[in-house]
Amino acid sequence: MDATGRIPRSGMRAAALGVAAACALAWTGTTLAQQTKIKIGLMLPYTGTYAALGTAITNGFKLAIQENGGKLGGREIEYFTVDDESDPAKAPDNANKLIKRDQVDVLVGTVHSGVALAMSKVARDNNTLLIIPNAGADEITGPLCAANVFRSSFSNSQFGIAMGKVMADQTKKTAVTLTWKYAAGDESVGGFKEAFEAGGGKVVKELSLPFPQVEFQPYLTEIAALKPDVVYAFFAGGGAVKFVKDYAAAGLTKTIPLVGPGFLTDGTLDAQGESAQGLLTTLHYGDGLNLPKNNAFRAAYAKTFSTPPDVYAVQGYDAAQLLIAGVNAVKGDLSKRADVVKAMETAKIESPRGAFALSKSHNPIHDIYLRKVDGKENKVIAVAIKNLNDPPRGCKL
Ligand code: BEZ
């Protein structure tokens, strides 16, 4: 300014140049950010008993991205894929490869709770955004919860709690449980036992075998001898196909009802055929849910992948929907992590299962349905528990 308080011409020119330069920089910055692809690491099982689950999650995830114009917050996407083989021992190396070698911005995975526990530790240690599209390990959204870790699926005890209540309400008195011996099965059975016994029943025997073994015969013989009112079993994928067929072949289906979390009959009905007919399960999804979102999702999925979707496809789809909510809120600028997290925490996800929000610990709060196998469908016959939220498990978020 000169003595008259006016800005001299030379000063105005300099100021104008400064503003132009700042605008150019900001413009260049935006352009650069938008030209860089967002790297997504998919760490899922593509071989072994959970292979079909990993494929369905991948398909569901990519379908939601495709419906979002193939981009996230205006940015192109690059996928990095690792087959985790459902092997917890390989999980730290696999997760580190994606984070350190491939430098992914976001990790998506996985199916197996033991793998997810190791994976979430690596994500916490590196502060990498992680979305879990299946594995239900209760601890991950309990004492191990973290601002950068989200789940689009469930926690393991949720379906056991629902089925325990349903069986107690049906006045069943005795139950035998059978599961693969690891976090998912233990927690599923734990939820069943807690609710069944609270309702007046008694779990008379807890049977288990190592994951992913499928030699069920000795356990079926023991169940036949114990003659409980009901059997609650946790198996999924290829193992669920074989178990349900073996249970029927042993002649048990008609004498001792078999129930379980929906994984027992989800994505498996083609292979299980007659052996699964009439089985009752509890899950946060059912094939025939007559919701506009579910109808549209099922049609789009079948058209894109030439196969009907299952619960795993829904969870993959919702993992992407959650990520879209976070990344769109910051227009693709992932350096605004706190804003990404806030948008994901407060998102209302229009899921094929029905709309849901996340709990404080980043786990879905959703309805749990009672389903009955009818032909090739898991038909919803009732809502077993409305808006189920996990009990507080020491999450400090
Ligand atoms: C789990 O390991 O958490 C899991 C695996 C398959 C189906 C459901 C849960």
CSV table of N, CA and C in Angstrom, one decimal, residues 32 38 46 74-75 78 88 93 117 187 206 249 288 363:
chain,number,residue,atom,x,y,z
A,32,LEU,N,-3.7,-34.2,-10.2
A,32,LEU,CA,-2.7,-35.3,-9.8
A,32,LEU,C,-3.4,-36.4,-9.0
A,38,ILE,N,-6.7,-45.5,-6.9
A,38,ILE,CA,-6.8,-46.0,-5.6
A,38,ILE,C,-6.5,-47.5,-5.6
A,46,TYR,N,-9.1,-68.1,-2.4
A,46,TYR,CA,-9.5,-68.5,-3.7
A,46,TYR,C,-9.2,-70.0,-4.0
A,74,GLY,N,-14.2,-40.4,-7.6
A,74,GLY,CA,-13.7,-39.8,-8.9
A,74,GLY,C,-12.4,-40.4,-9.4
A,75,ARG,N,-11.8,-41.3,-8.6
A,75,ARG,CA,-10.5,-41.9,-9.0
A,75,ARG,C,-10.7,-43.3,-9.5
A,78,GLU,N,-7.2,-49.7,-8.9
A,78,GLU,CA,-6.4,-50.8,-9.3
A,78,GLU,C,-6.5,-51.9,-8.2
A,88,PRO,N,-4.1,-69.1,8.6
A,88,PRO,CA,-3.7,-68.0,9.5
A,88,PRO,C,-2.2,-67.9,9.6
A,93,ASP,N,2.3,-62.4,6.5
A,93,ASP,CA,3.1,-62.2,5.2
A,93,ASP,C,2.3,-61.7,4.1
A,117,LEU,N,-7.9,-62.2,12.2
A,117,LEU,CA,-7.3,-61.7,13.4
A,117,LEU,C,-5.9,-61.3,13.1
A,187,GLU,N,-17.2,-69.4,18.7
A,187,GLU,CA,-18.0,-68.2,19.1
A,187,GLU,C,-19.5,-68.4,18.6
A,206,GLU,N,-20.4,-80.9,23.5
A,206,GLU,CA,-19.9,-80.0,22.5
A,206,GLU,C,-18.8,-80.7,21.7
A,249,ALA,N,-27.3,-88.6,4.8
A,249,ALA,CA,-27.0,-90.0,4.4
A,249,ALA,C,-27.0,-90.9,5.6
A,288,GLY,N,-34.8,-64.8,-0.8
A,288,GLY,CA,-36.1,-64.2,-1.3
A,288,GLY,C,-36.6,-63.0,-0.7
A,363,ASN,N,-19.3,-52.6,13.6
A,363,ASN,CA,-20.0,-53.9,13.2
A,363,ASN,C,-21.4,-53.6,12.8
